[in-house]
PDB file of C-alpha atoms in Angstrom:
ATOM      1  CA  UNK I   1      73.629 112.584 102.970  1.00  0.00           C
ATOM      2  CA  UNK I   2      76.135 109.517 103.256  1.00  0.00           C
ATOM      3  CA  UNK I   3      79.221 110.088 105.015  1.00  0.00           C
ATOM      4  CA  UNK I   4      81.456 107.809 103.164  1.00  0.00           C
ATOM      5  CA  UNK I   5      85.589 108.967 101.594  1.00  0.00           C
ATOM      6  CA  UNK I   6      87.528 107.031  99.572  1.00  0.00           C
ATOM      7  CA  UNK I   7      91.266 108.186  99.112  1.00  0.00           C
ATOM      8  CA  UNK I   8      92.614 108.583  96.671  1.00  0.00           C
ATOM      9  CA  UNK I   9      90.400 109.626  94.363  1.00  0.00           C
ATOM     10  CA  UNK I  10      92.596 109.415  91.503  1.00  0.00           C
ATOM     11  CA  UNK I  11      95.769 106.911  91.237  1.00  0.00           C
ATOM     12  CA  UNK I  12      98.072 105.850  88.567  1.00  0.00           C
ATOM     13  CA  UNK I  13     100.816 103.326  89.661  1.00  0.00           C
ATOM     14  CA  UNK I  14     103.350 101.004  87.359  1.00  0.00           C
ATOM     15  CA  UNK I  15     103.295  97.240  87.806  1.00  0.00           C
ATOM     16  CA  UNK I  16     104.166  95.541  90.584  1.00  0.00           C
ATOM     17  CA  UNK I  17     103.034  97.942  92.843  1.00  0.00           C
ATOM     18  CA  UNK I  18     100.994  97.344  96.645  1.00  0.00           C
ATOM     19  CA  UNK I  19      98.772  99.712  96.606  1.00  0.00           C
ATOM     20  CA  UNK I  20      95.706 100.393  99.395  1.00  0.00           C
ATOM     21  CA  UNK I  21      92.827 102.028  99.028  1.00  0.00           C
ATOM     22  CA  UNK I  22      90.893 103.980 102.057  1.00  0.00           C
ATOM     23  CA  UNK I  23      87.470 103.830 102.668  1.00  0.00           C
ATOM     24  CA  UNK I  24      86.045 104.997 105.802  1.00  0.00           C
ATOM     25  CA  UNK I  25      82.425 105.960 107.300  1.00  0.00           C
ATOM     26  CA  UNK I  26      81.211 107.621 109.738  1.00  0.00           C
ATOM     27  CA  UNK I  27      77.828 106.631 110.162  1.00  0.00           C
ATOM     28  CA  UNK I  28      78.605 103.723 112.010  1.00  0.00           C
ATOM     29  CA  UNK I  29      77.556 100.826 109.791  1.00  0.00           C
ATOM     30  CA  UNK I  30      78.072  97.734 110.363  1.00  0.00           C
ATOM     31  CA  UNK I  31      78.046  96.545 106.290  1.00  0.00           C
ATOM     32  CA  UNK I  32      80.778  97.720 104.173  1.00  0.00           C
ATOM     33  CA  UNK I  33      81.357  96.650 100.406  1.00  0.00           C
ATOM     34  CA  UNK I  34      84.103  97.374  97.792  1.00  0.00           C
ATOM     35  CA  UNK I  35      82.812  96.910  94.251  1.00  0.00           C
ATOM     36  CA  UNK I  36      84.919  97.099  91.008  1.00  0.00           C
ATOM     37  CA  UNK I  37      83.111  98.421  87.459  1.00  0.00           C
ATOM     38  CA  UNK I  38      84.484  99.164  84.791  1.00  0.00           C
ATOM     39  CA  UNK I  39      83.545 101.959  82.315  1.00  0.00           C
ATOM     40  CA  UNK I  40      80.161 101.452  81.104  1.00  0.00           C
ATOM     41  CA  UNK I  41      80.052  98.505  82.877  1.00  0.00           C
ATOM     42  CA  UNK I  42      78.003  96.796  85.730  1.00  0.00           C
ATOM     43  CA  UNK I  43      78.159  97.107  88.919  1.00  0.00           C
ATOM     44  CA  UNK I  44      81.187  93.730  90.171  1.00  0.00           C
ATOM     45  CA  UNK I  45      80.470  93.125  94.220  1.00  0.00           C
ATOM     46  CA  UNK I  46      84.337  91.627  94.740  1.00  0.00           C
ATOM     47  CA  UNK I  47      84.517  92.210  98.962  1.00  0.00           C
ATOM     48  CA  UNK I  48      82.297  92.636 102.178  1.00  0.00           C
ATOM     49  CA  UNK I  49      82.004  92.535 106.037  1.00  0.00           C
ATOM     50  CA  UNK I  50      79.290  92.275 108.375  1.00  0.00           C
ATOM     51  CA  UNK I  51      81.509  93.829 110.745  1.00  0.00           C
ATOM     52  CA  UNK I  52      84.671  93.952 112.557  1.00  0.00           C
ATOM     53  CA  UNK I  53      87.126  91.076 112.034  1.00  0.00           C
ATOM     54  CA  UNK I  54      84.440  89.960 109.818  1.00  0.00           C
ATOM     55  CA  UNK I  55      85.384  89.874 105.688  1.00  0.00           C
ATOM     56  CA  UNK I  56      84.153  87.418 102.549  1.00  0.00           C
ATOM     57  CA  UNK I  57      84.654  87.456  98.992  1.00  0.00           C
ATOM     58  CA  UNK I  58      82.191  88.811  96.603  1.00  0.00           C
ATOM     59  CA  UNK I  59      80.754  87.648  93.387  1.00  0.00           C
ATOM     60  CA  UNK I  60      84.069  88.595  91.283  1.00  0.00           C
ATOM     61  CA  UNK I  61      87.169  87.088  91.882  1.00  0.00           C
ATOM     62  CA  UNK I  62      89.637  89.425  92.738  1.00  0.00           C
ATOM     63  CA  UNK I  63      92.991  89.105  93.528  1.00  0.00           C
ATOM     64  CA  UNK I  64      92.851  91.948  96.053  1.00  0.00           C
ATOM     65  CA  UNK I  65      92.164  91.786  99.778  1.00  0.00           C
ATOM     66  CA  UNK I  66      90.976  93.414 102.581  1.00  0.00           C
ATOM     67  CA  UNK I  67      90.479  94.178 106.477  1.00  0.00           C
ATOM     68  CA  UNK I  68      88.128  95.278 108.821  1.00  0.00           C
ATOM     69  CA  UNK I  69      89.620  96.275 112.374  1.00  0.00           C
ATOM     70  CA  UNK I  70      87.426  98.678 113.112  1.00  0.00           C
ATOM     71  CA  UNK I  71      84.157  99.442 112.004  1.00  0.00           C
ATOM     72  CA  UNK I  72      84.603 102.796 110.234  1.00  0.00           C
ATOM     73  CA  UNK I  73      87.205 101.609 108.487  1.00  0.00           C
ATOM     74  CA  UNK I  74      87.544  99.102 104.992  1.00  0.00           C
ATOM     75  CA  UNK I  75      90.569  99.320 103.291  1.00  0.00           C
ATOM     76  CA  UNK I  76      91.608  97.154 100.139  1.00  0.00           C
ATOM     77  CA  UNK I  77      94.895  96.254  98.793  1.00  0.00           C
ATOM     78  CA  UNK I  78      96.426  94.692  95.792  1.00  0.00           C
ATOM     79  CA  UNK I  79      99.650  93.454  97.144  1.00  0.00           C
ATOM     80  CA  UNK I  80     101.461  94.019  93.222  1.00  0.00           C
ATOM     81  CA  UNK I  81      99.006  95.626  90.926  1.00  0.00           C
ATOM     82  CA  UNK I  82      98.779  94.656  87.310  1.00  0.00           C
ATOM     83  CA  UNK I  83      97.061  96.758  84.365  1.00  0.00           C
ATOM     84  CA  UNK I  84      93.999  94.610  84.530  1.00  0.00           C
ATOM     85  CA  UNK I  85      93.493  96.187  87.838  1.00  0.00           C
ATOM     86  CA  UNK I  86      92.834  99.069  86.046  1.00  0.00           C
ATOM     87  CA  UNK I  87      88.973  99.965  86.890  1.00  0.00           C
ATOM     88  CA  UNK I  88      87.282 102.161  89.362  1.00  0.00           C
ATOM     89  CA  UNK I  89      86.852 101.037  92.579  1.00  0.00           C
ATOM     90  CA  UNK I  90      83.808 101.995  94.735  1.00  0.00           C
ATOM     91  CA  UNK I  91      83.144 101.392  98.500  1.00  0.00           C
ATOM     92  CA  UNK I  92      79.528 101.176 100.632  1.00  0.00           C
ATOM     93  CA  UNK I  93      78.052 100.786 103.713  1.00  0.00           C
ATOM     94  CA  UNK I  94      74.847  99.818 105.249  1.00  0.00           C
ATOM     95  CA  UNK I  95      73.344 100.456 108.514  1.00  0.00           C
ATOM     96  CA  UNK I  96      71.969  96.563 108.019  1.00  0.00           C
ATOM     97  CA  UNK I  97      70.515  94.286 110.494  1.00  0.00           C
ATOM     98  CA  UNK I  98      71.394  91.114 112.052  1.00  0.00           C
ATOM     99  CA  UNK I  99      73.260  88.556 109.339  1.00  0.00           C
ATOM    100  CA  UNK I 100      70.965  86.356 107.416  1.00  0.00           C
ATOM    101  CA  UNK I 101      68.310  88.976 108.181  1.00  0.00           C
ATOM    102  CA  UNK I 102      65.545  89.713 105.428  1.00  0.00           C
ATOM    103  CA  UNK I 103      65.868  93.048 104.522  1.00  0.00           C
ATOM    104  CA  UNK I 104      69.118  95.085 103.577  1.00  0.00           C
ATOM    105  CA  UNK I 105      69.571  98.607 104.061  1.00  0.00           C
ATOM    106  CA  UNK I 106      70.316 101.438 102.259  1.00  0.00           C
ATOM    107  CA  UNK I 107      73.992 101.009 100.513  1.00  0.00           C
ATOM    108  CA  UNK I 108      75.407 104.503 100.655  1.00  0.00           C
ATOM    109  CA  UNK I 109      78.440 105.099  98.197  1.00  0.00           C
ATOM    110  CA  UNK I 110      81.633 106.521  98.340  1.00  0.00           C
ATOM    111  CA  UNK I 111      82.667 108.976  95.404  1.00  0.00           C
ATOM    112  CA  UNK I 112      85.207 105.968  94.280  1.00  0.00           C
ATOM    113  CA  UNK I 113      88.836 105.406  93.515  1.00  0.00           C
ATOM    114  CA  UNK I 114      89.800 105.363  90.053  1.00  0.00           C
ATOM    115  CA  UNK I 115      92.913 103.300  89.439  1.00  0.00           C
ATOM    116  CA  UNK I 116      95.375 103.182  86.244  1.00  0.00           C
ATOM    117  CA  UNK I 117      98.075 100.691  86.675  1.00  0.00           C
ATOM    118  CA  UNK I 118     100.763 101.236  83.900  1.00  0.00           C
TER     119      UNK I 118
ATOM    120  CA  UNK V   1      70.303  84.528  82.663  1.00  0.00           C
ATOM    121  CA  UNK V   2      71.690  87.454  84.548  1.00  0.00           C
ATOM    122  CA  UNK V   3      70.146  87.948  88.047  1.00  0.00           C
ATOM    123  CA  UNK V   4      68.910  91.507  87.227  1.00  0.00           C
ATOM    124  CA  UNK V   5      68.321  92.284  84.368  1.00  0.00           C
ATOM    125  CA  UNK V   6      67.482  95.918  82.461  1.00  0.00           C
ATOM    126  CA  UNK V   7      67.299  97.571  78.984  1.00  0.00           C
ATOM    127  CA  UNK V   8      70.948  99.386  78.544  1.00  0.00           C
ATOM    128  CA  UNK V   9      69.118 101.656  76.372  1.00  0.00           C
ATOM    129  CA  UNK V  10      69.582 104.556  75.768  1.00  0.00           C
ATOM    130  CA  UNK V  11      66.288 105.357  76.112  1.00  0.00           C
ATOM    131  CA  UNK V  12      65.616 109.136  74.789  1.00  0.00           C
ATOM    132  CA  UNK V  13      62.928 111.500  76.090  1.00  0.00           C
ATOM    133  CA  UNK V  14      61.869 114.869  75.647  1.00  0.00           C
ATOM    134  CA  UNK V  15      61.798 117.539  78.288  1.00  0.00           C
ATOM    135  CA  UNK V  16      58.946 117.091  80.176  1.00  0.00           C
ATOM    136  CA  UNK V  17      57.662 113.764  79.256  1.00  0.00           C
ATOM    137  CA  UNK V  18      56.928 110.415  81.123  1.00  0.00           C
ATOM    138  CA  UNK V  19      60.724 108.271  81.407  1.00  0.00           C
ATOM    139  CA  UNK V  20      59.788 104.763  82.274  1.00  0.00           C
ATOM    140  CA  UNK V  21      62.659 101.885  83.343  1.00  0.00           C
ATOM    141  CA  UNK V  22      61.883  98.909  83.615  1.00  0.00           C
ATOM    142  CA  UNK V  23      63.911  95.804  85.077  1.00  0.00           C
ATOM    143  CA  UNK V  24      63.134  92.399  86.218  1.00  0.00           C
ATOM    144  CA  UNK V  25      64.910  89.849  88.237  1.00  0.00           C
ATOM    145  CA  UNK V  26      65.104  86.050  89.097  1.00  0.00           C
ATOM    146  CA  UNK V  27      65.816  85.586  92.666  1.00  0.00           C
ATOM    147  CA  UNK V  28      61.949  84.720  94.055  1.00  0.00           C
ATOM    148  CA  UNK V  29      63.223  85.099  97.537  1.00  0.00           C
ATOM    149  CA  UNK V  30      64.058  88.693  96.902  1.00  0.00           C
ATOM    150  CA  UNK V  31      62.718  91.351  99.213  1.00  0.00           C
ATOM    151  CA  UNK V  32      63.946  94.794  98.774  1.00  0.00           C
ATOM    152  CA  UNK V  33      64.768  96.726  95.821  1.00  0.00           C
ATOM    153  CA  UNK V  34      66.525  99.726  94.820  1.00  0.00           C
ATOM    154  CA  UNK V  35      66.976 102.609  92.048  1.00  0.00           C
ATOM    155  CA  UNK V  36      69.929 104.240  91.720  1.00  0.00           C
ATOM    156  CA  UNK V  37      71.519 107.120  89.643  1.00  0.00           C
ATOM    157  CA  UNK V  38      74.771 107.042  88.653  1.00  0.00           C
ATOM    158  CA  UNK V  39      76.118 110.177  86.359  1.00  0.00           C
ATOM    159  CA  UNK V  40      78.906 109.414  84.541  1.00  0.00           C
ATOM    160  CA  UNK V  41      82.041 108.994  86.273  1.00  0.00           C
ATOM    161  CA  UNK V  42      80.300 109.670  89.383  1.00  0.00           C
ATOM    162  CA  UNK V  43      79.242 107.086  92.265  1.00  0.00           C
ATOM    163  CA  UNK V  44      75.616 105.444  92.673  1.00  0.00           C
ATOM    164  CA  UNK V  45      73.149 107.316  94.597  1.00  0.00           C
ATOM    165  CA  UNK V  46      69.976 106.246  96.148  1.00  0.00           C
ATOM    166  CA  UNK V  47      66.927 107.535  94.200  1.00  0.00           C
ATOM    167  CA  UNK V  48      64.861 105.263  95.967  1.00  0.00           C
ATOM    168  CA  UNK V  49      63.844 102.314  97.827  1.00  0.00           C
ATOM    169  CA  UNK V  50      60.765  99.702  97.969  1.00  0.00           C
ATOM    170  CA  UNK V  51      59.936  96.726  99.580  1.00  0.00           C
ATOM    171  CA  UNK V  52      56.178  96.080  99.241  1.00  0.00           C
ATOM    172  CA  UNK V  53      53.705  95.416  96.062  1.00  0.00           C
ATOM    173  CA  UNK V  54      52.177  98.654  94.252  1.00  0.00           C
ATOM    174  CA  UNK V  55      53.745 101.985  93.730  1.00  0.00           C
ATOM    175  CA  UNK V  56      56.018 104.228  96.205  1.00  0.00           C
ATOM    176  CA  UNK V  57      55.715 107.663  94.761  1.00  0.00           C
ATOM    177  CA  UNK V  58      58.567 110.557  95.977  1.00  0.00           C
ATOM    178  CA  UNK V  59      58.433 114.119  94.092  1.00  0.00           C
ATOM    179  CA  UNK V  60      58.629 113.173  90.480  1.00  0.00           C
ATOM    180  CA  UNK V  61      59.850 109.453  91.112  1.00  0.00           C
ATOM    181  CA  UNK V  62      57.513 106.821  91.582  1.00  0.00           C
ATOM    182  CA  UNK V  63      58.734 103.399  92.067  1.00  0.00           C
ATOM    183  CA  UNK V  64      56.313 100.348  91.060  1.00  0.00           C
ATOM    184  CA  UNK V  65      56.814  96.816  92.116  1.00  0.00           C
ATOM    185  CA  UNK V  66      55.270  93.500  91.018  1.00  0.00           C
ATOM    186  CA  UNK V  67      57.013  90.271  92.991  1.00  0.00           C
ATOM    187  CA  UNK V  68      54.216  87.820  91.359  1.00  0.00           C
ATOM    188  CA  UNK V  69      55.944  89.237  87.708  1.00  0.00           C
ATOM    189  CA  UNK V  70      59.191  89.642  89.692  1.00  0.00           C
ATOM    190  CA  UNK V  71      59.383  93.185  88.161  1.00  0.00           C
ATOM    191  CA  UNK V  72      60.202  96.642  89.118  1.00  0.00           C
ATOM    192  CA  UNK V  73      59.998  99.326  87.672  1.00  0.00           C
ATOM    193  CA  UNK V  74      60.964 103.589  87.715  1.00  0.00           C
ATOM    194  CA  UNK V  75      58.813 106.279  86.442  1.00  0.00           C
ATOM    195  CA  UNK V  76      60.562 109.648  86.028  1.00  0.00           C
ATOM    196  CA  UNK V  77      58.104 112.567  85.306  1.00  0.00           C
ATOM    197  CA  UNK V  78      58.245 115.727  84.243  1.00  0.00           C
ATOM    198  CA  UNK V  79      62.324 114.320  82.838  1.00  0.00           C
ATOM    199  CA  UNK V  80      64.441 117.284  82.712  1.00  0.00           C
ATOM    200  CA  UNK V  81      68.026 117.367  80.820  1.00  0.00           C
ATOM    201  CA  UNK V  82      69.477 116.883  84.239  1.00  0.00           C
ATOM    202  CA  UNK V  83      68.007 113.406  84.759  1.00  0.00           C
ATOM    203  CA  UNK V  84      70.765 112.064  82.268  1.00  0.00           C
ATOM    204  CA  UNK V  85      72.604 109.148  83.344  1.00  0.00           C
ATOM    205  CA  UNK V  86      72.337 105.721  83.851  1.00  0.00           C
ATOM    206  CA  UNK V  87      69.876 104.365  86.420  1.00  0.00           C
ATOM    207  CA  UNK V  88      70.980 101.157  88.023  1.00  0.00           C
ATOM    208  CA  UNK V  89      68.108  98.630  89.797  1.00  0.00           C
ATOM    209  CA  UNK V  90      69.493  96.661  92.645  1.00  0.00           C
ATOM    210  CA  UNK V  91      68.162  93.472  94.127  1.00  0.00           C
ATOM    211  CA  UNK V  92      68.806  92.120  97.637  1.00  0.00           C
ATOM    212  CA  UNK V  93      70.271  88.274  96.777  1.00  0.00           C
ATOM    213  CA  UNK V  94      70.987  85.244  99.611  1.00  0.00           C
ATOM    214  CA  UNK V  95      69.063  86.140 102.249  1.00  0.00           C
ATOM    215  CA  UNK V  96      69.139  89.987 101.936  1.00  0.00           C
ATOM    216  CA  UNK V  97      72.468  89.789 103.095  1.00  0.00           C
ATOM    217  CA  UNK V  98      73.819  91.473  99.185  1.00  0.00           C
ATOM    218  CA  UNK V  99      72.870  93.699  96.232  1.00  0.00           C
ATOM    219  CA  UNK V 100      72.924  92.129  92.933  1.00  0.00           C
ATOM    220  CA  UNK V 101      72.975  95.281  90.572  1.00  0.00           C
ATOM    221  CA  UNK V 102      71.601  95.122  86.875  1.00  0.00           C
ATOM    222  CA  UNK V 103      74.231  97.204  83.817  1.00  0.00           C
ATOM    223  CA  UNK V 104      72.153  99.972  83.885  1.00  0.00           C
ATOM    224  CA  UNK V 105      69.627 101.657  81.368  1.00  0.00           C
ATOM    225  CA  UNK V 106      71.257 105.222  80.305  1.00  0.00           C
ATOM    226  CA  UNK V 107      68.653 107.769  80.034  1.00  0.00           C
ATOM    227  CA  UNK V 108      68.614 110.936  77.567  1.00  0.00           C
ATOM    228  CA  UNK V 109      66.761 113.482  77.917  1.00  0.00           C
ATOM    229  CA  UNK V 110      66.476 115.988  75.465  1.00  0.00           C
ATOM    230  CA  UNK V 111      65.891 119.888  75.754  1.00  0.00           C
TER     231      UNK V 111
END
């Protein structure tokens, strides 16, 4: 079983507001991921780090960002959150092995951040 | 053309019977690939993993892949009503450094 939080689980916030999301692991993975989807929707990869002081842009553009000083931890912020924010956010990890290496691990999920921006 | 992609579905089975999923991607290079469940409002979890041609069979899962078709596929037996939700395949993209997901097939199984 992953060990993988997200806080909050549950958020509602008015315009304009910097929010951050937690995500932290304690499996010691060197891969995290944040991905955005929207109800019904697919899967949108928007961040993810190969490691410490390591962090690149997904396939969605998003106007959030994010850190990675230390290796449990992933957090993402939206520095003045708009209703098209709105969506539930979901983080992962992977054990994974050396970059440009051929196969990926095992994403493990967090239970996810659903966020309503007024 | 989407990367990976899958029936949304739904796709509607008795109890008890055969649920098959099918998906198929473009990215030759690709070398793992993944089934996951996702219930609704709930998070993606691993059902299973494969990285070589033929089947990969766990409990009632078994997991087929074809690279020279560059498709995969899920076989659910025995579905029961608690097998519900949408199954998501994944795809390892650039390198195997990424997932590409597919939308999903939802899956119905009736009691």
């Amino acid at each position: 079983e992953a060990d993988i939080y997200q806080t909050p689980r549950y958020l509602v916030i008015g315009t304009g507001k910097k929010i951050t999301l937690e995500c932290s692991q304690t499996m010691g993975h060197d891969k995290m991921y944040w991905y955005q989807q929207d109800p019904g929707m697919e899967l949108h990869l928007i961040h993810y780090s190969y490691g410490v002081n390591s962090t690149e842009k997904g396939d969605l553009s998003s106007e959030s960002t994010v850190s990675r000083i230390r290796t449990e931890h992933f957090p993402l912020t939206l520095e003045s959150a708009r209703p098209s924010h709105t969506s539930q956010y979901l983080c992962a990890s992977s054990e994974g092995g050396p970059q440009g290496g051929d196969l990926e691990e095992t994403q493990y999920f967090g239970p996810g951040t659903r966020l309503l921006v007024l | 053309q989407k990367e990976v992609e899958q029936n949304s579905g739904p796709l509607s089975v008795p109890e008890g019977a055969i649920a098959s999923l099918n998906c198929t991607y473009s990215d030759r290079g690709s070398q793992s690939f993944f089934w996951y469940r996702q219930y609704s409002g709930k998070s993606p979890e691993l059902i299973m993993s494969i990285y070589s041609n033929g089947d990969k069979e766990d409990g009632r899962f078994t997991a087929q892949l074809n690279k020279a078709s560059q498709y995969v596929s899920l076989l659910i037996r025995d579905s029961q009503p608690s097998d519900s939700a949408t199954y998501l395949c994944a795809v390892t993209a650039e390198y195997g450094n990424k997932l590409v997901f597919g939308a999903g097939t939802i899956l119905r199984v009736k009691s």
